[in-house]
Coordinates of C-alpha atoms and ligand atoms in Angstrom, one line a residue:
X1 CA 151.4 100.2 136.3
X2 CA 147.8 99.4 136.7
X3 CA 146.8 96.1 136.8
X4 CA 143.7 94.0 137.9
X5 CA 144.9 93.0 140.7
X6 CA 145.3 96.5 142.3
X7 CA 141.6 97.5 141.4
X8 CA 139.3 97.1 144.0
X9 CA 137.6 94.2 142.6
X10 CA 134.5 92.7 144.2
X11 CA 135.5 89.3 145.0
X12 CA 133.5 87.0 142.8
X13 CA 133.6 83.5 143.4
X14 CA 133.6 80.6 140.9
X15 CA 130.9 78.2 140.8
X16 CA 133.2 75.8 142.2
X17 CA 133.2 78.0 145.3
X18 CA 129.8 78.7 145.9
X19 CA 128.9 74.6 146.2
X20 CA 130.9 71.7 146.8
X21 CA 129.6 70.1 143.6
X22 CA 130.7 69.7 140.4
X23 CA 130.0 72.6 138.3
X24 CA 126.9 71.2 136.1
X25 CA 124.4 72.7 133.8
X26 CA 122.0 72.0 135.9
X27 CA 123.6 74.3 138.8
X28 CA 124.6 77.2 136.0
X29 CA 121.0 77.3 134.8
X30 CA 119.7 77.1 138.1
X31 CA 122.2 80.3 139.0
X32 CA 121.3 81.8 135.9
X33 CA 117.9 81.9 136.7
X34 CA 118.3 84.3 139.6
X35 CA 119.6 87.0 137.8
X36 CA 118.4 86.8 134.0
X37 CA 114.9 86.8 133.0
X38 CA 113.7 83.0 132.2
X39 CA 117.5 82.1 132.7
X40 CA 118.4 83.4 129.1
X41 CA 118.9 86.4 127.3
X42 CA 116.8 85.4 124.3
X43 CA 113.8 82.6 125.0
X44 CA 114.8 79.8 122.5
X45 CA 117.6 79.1 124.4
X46 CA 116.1 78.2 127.3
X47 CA 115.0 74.8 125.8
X48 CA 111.5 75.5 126.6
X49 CA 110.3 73.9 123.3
X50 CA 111.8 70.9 123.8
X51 CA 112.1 69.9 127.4
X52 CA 114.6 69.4 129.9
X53 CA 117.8 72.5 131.0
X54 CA 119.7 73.8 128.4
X55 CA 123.8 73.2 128.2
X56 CA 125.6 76.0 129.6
X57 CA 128.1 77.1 126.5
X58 CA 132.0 77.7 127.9
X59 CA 134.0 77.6 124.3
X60 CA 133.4 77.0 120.7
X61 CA 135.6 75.7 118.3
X62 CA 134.2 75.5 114.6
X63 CA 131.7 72.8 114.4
X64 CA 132.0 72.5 118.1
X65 CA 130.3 74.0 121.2
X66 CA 131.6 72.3 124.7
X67 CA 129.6 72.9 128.0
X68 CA 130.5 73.5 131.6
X69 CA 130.5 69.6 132.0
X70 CA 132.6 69.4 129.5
X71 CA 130.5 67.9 126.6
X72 CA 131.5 68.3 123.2
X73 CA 128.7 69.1 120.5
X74 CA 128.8 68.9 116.8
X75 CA 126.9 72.4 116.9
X76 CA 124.2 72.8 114.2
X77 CA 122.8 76.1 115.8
X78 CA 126.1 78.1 114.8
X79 CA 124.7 81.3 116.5
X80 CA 121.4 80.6 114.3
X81 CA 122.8 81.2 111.4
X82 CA 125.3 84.0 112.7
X83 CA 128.7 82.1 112.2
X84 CA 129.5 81.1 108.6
X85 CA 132.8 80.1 109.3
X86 CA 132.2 78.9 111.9
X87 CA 133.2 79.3 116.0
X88 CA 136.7 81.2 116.8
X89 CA 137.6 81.0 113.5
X90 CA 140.8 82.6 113.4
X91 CA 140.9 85.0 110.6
X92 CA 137.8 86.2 112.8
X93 CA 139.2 86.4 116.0
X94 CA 142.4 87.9 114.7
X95 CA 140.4 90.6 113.3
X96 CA 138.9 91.5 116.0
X97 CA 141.9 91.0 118.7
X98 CA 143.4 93.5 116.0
X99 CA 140.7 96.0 116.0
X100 CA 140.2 95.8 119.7
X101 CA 144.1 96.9 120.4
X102 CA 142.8 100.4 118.6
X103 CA 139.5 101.4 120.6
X104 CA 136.2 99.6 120.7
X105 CA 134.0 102.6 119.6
X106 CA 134.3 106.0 118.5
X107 CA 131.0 108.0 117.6
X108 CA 132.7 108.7 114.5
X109 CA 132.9 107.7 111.1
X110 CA 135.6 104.8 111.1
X111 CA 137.7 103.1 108.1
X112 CA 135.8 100.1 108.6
X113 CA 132.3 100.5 108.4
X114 CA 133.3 102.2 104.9
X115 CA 134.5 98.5 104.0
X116 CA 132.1 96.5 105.2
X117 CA 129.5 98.8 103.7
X118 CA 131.4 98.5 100.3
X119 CA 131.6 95.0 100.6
X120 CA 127.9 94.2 101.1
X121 CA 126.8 97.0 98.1
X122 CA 129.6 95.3 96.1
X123 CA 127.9 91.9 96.5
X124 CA 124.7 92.1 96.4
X125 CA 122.8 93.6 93.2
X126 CA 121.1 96.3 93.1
X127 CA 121.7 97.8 96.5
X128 CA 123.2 100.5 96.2
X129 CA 123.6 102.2 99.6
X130 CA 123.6 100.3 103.4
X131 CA 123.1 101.8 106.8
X132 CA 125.0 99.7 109.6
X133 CA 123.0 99.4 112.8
X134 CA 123.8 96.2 115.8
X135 CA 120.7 93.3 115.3
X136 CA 118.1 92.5 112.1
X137 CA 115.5 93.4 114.4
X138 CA 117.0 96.5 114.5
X139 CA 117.3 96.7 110.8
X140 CA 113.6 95.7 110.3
X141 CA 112.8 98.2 112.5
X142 CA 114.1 100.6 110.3
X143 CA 113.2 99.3 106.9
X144 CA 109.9 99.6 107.7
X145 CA 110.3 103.1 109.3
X146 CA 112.1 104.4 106.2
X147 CA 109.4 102.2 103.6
X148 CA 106.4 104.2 105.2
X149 CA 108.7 107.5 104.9
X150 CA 109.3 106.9 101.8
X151 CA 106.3 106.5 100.7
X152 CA 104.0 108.6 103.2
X153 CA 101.8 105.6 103.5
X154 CA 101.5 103.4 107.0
X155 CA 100.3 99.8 105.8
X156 CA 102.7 96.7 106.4
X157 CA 101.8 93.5 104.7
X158 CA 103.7 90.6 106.3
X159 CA 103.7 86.8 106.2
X160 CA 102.6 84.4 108.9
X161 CA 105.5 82.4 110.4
X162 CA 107.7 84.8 108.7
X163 CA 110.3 86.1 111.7
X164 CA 111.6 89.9 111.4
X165 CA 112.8 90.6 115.2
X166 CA 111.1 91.5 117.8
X167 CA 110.1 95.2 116.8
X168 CA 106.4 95.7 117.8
X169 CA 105.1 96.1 114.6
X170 CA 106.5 93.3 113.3
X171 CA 105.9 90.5 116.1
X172 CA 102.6 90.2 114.7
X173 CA 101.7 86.6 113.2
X174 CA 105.7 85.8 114.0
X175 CA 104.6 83.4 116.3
X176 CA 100.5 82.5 115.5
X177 CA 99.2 80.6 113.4
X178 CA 96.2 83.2 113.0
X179 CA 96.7 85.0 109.6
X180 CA 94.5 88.4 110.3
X181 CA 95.1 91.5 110.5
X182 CA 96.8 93.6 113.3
X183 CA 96.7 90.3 115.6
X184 CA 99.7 91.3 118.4
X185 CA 102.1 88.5 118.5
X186 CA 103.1 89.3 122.5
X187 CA 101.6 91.0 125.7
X188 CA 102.4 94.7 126.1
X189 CA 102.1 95.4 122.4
X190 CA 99.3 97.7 121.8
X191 CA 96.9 97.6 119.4
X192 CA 97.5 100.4 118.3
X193 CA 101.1 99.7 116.9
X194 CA 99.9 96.3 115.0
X195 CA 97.1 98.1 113.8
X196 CA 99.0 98.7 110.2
X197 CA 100.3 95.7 110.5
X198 CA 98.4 92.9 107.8
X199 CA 99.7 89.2 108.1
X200 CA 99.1 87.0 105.2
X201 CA 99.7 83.3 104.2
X202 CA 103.1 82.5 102.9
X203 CA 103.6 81.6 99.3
X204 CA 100.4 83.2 98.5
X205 CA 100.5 86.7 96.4
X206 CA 98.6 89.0 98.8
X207 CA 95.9 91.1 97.3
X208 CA 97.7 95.0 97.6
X209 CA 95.9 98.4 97.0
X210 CA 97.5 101.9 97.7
X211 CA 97.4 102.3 101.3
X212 CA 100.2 99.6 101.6
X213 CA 103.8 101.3 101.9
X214 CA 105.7 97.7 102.1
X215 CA 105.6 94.3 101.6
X216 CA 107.9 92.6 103.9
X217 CA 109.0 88.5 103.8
X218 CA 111.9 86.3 104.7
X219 CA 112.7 84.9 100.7
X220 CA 113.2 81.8 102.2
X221 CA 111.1 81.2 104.7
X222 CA 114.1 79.7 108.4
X223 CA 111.9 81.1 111.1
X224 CA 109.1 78.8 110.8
X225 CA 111.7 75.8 110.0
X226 CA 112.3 75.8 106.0
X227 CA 109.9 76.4 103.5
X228 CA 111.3 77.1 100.3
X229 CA 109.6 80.3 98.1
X230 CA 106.6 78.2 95.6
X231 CA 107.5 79.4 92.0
X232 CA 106.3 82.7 90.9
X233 CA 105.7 83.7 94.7
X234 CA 108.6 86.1 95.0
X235 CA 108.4 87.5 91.4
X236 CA 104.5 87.9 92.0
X237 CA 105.0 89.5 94.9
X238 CA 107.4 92.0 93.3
X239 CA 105.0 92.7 90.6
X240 CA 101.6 93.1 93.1
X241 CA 104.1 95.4 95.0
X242 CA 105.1 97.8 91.7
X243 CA 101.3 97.9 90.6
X244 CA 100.3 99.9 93.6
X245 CA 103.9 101.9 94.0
X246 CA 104.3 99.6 97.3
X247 CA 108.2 99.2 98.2
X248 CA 109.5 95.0 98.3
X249 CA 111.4 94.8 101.7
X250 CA 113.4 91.2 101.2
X251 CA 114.3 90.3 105.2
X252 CA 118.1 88.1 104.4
X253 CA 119.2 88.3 107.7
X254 CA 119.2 84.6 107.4
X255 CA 119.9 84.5 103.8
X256 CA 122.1 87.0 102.7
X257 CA 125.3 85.8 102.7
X258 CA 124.6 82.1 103.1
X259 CA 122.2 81.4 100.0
X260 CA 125.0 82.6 98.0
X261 CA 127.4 85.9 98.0
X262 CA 124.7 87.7 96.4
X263 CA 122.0 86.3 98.8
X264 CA 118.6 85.2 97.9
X265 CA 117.6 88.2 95.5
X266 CA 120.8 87.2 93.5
X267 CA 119.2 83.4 94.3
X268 CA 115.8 84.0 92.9
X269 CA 116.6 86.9 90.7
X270 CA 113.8 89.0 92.3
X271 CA 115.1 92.4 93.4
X272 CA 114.0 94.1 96.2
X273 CA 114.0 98.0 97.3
X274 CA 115.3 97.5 100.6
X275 CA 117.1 94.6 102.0
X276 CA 117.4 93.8 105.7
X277 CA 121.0 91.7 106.6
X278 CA 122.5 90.6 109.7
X279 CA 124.0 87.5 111.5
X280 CA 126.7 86.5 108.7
X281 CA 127.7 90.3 108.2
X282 CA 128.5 90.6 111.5
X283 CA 131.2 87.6 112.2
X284 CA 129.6 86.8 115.3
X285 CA 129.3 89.9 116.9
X286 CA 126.1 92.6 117.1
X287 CA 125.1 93.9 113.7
X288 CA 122.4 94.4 111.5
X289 CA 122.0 96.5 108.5
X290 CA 119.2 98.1 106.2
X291 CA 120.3 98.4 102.1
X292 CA 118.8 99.7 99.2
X293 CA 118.9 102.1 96.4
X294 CA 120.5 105.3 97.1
X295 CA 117.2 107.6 96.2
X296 CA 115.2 105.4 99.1
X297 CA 118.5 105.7 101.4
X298 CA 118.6 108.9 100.9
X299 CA 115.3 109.5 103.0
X300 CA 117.2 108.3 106.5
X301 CA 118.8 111.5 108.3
X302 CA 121.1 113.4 108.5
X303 CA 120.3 113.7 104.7
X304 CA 116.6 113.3 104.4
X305 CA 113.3 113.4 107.0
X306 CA 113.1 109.4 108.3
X307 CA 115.5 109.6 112.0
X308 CA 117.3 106.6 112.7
X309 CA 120.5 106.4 114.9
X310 CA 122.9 104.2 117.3
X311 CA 125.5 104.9 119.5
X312 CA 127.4 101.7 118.7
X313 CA 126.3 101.2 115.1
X314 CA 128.6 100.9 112.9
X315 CA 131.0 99.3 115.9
X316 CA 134.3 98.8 115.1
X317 CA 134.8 95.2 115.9
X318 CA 131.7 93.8 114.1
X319 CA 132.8 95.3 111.0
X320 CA 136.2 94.1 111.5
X321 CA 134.7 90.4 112.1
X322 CA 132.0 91.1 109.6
X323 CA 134.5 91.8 107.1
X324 CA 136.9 88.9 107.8
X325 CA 134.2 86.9 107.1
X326 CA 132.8 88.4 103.4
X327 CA 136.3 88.2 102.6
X328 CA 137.3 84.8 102.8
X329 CA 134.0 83.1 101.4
X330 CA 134.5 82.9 97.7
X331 CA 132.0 81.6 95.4
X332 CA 133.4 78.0 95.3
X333 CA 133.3 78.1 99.1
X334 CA 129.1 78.9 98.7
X335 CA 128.6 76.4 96.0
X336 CA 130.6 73.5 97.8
X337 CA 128.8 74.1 101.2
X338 CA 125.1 74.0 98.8
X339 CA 126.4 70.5 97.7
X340 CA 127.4 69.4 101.0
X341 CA 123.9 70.7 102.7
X342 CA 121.9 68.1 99.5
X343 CA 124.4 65.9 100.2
X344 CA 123.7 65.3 104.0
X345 CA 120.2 66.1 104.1
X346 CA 119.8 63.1 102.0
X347 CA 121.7 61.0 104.4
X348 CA 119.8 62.2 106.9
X349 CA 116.5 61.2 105.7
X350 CA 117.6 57.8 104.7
X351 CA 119.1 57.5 108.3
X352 CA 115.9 58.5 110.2
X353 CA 113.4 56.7 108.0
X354 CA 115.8 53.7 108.3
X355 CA 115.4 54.1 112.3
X356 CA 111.6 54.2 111.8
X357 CA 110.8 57.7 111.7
X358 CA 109.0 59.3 109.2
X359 CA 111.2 62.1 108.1
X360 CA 111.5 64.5 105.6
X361 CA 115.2 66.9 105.6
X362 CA 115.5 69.4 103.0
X363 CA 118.3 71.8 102.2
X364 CA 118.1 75.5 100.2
X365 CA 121.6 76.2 99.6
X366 CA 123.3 75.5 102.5
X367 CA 120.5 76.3 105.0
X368 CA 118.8 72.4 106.0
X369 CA 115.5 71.9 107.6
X370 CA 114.3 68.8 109.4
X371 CA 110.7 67.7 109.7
X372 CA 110.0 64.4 111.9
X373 CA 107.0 62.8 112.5
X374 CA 106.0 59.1 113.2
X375 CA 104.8 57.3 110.5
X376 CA 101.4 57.0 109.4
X377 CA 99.9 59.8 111.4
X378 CA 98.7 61.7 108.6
X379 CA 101.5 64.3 107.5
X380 CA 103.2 61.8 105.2
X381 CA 102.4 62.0 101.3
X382 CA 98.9 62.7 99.6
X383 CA 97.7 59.1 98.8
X384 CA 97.9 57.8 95.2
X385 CA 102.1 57.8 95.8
X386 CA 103.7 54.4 97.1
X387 CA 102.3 53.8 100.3
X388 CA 105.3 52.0 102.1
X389 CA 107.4 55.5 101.2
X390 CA 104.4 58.1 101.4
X391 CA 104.3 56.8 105.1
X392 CA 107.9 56.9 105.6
X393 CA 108.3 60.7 104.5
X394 CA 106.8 63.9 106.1
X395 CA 105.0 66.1 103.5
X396 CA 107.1 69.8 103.1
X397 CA 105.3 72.6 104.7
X398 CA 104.2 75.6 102.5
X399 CA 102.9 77.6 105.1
X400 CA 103.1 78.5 108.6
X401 CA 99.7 76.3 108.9
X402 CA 101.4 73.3 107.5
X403 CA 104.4 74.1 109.1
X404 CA 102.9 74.0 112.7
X405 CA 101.0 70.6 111.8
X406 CA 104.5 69.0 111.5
X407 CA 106.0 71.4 114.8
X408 CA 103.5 70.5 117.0
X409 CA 103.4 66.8 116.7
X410 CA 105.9 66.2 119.5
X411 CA 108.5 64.1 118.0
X412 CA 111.4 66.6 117.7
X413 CA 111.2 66.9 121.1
X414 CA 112.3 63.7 121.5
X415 CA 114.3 63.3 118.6
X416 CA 116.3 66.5 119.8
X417 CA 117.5 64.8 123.1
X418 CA 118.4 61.7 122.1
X419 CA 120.4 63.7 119.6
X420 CA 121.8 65.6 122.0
X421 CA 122.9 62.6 124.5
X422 CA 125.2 61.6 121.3
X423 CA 126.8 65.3 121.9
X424 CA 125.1 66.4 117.8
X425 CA 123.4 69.6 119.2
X426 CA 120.1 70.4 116.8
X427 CA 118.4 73.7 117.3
X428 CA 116.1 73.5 120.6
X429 CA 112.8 74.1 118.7
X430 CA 111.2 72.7 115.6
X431 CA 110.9 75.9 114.0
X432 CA 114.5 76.4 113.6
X433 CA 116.9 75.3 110.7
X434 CA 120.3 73.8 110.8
X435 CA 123.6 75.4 109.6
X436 CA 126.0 73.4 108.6
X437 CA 128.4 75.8 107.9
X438 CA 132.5 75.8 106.6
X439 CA 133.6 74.6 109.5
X440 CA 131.5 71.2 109.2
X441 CA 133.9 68.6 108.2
X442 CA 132.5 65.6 106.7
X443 CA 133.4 63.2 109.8
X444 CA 131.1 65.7 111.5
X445 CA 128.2 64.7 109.4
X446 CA 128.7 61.4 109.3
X447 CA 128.7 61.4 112.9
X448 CA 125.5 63.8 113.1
X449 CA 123.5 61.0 110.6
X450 CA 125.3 57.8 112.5
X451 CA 123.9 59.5 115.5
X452 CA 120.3 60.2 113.8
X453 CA 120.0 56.9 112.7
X454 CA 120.5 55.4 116.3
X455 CA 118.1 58.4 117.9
X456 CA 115.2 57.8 115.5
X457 CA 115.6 54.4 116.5
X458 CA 115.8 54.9 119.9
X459 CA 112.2 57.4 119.7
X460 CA 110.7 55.1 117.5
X461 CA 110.6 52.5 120.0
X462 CA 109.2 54.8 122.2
X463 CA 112.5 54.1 124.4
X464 CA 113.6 57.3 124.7
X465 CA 113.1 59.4 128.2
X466 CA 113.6 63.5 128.1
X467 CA 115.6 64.0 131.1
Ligands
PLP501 C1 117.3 86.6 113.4 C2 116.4 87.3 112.4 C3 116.0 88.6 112.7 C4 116.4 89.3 113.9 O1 117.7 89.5 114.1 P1 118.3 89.8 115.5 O2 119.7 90.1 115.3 O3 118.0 88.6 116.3 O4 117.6 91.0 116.1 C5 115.3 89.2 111.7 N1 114.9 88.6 110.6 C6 115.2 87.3 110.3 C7 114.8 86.6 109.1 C8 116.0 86.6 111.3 O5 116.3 85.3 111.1

């Protein structure tokens, strides 16, 4: 038989090997840093934003992540968004154990992309027809390839602070504050591929004419922390997008899925042409996927001109996980997590005000955004409200302008580690949301606000010291 231990293995050793010391975040970052670019395999990670070395993750266990040191978190980063249900949950991981024992990847139409596929288009209004591929960006990507098909035109309008992967096209005005147009959001993209690229302010209807073959926005606004849709934005923008025959791309690889079984179009009732989906639909492992109706879908090859492809799209496990997922979040499930989100953002505020912040948590649906400040420096209330509270709260972003006033102002740097010495793990950047997701029991958020509470204290007394 042939086992491991017969295979000429490269002997690898531990990190207990390599030093005498204990194995430490500090020496798996360090390690890590050799051989992966910057330490990590996708920047935020790498707690650049807000100081100090990133935990190095060994297991998770619902609302839990626990290090190499072994620290226990109550996780609020849930893969970004990726893991509804939570970490290892086990319908999940049976699921995939199961659909591992049969082969890992075919390059052939399988069983259960058909049921993912069917389970998305049964869910969510309106779209008709899906094509599975492995990450949003890669989905994006595509939606925008297939929109200018589709329409033979080449102009993207897109939304400053609004986040659609890391396609170049798309990177612009992800991560400036300068809405203009064809502004490259990273070195070594050209010009020339952000060229049909126009970034506009969020919750503003952007002026369209008929050069524009898409209109592309996140329908709630988690990449640039939360900012909720104004009313009348997303229904504007649908209408400015049907007056010049310009296709409505709705991003919900945040939202779909965790607004609400239907998503955010179902949310909002504002239907787009093409959808973009991915973390929830994929359980936890690599997927993404583009939807719409069947006369655009019908544009991407084999059947129409617009080439798109992927060796592992479509995988076999993800839409076994994927699936495992869709299928055991019921309506109820959606509606009590919504309640439970209100429910502790409140708490939260109260706690973090009560420590001597000035704070301001919101929830949409289930997604919850924190903004901390300290009080009085100018981003609480307009004046003419109660001045004791108006310098207590922080005022909610509408924009990626106003959304960077609040990022920028260095307190959830702080705030984040003392948070994170009482083992509640926030997102390491102020520009991400939290997910409290099934798996958050409500011991967990009591802890997370008992342990707010103490930390806004603690940074409000300008006690607190970033490692
Ligand atoms: C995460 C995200 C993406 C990119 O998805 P990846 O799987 O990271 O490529 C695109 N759009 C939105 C709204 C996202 O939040």
């Amino acid at each position: 038989m042939f086992t491991s231990s017969k295979l000429p293995l490269k002997r690898t050793t531990g990190p207990e090997k390599t030093s005498p010391q204990r194995s430490t975040n500090e020496s798996w970052f360090d390690r890590s840093r050799k051989v992966i670019a910057g330490g990590v395999d996708s920047p935020v990670r790498s707690f650049s934003a807000v100081g100090g070395t990133p935990f190095t993750v060994v297991r998770g266990s619902g609302a839990y992540l626990f290090d190499v040191e072994g620290n226990r978190y109550v996780d609020f980063i849930q893969s970004y968004g990726a893991v509804l249900l939570g970490h290892a949950h086990p319908v999940v991981t049976e699921a995939i154990k199961r659909a591992a024992a049969d082969g890992t990847t075919y390059g052939a139409p399988t069983t259960g992309e058909v049921l993912l596929a069917e389970a998305i288009c049964g869910r969510v209004a309106g779209c008709d027809q899906v094509r599975l591929v492995s990450s949003g960006t890669e989905a994006a990507m595509s939606a925008v390839r297939l929109a200018r098909g589709y329409t033979g035109r080449n102009r993207i309008v897109k939304f400053a602070g609004c986040y659609h992967g890391h396609s170049d096209a798309l990177l612009a005005g992800g991560g400036s504050g300068v809405a203009t147009l064809g502004l490259a959001g990273s070195a070594g993209v050209p010009p020339g591929a952000v060229a049909d690229t126009l970034v506009v302010p969020y919750n503003e209807v952007p002026d369209l004419d008929e050069t524009v073959a898409a209109v592309i926005v996140e329908p709630v606004a988690a990449n640039m922390n939360l900012v909720a849709p104004a009313d009348g934005f997303l229904d504007g923008v649908r209408r400015a997008c049907d007056a010049v025959g310009a296709l409505l791309i709705f991003d919900e690889v945040i939202t779909g899925f965790r607004l609400a079984a239907g998503g955010a179009s179902a949310t909002f009732e504002v239907r787009p042409d093409l959808w973009c989906f991915g973390k929830v639909i994929g359980g936890g492992l690599p997927v993404g996927a583009l939807g719409g109706r069947a006369q655009i879908l019908a544009y991407l090859a084999p059947d129409g001109p617009v080439y798109q492809a992927g060796t592992l799209s479509g995988n076999p496990l993800a839409t076994a996980a994927g699936l495992a997922v869709l299928s055991n979040v019921d309506d109820a499930a959606y509606a009590q997590l919504t309640a439970r989100a209100a429910r502790f953002a409140d708490r939260l505020t109260t706690s973090i005000t009560d420590g001597g912040l000035a704070a301001s948590v919101i929830s949409i649906g289930p997604l919850v955004g924190l903004f901390v400040a300290e009080p009085g420096d100018g981003l609480g209330h307009e004046p003419g409200h109660d001045p004791e509270v108006d310098e207590r709260t922080v005022r909610l972003p509408r924009n990626y302008d106003e959304a960077r006033a609040i990022g920028e102002n260095g307190v959830y740097r702080a705030f984040f580690h003392a948070l994170l010495e009482r083992g509640v793990a926030l997102p390491p950047g102020p520009y991400e949301v939290m997910f409290p997701g099934l798996a958050h029991t409500d011991d967990d958020l009591e802890v997370a606000i008992d342990a707010a509470g103490e930390a806004a204290t603690q940074v409000a007394g300008g006690l607190f010291k970033p490692r």
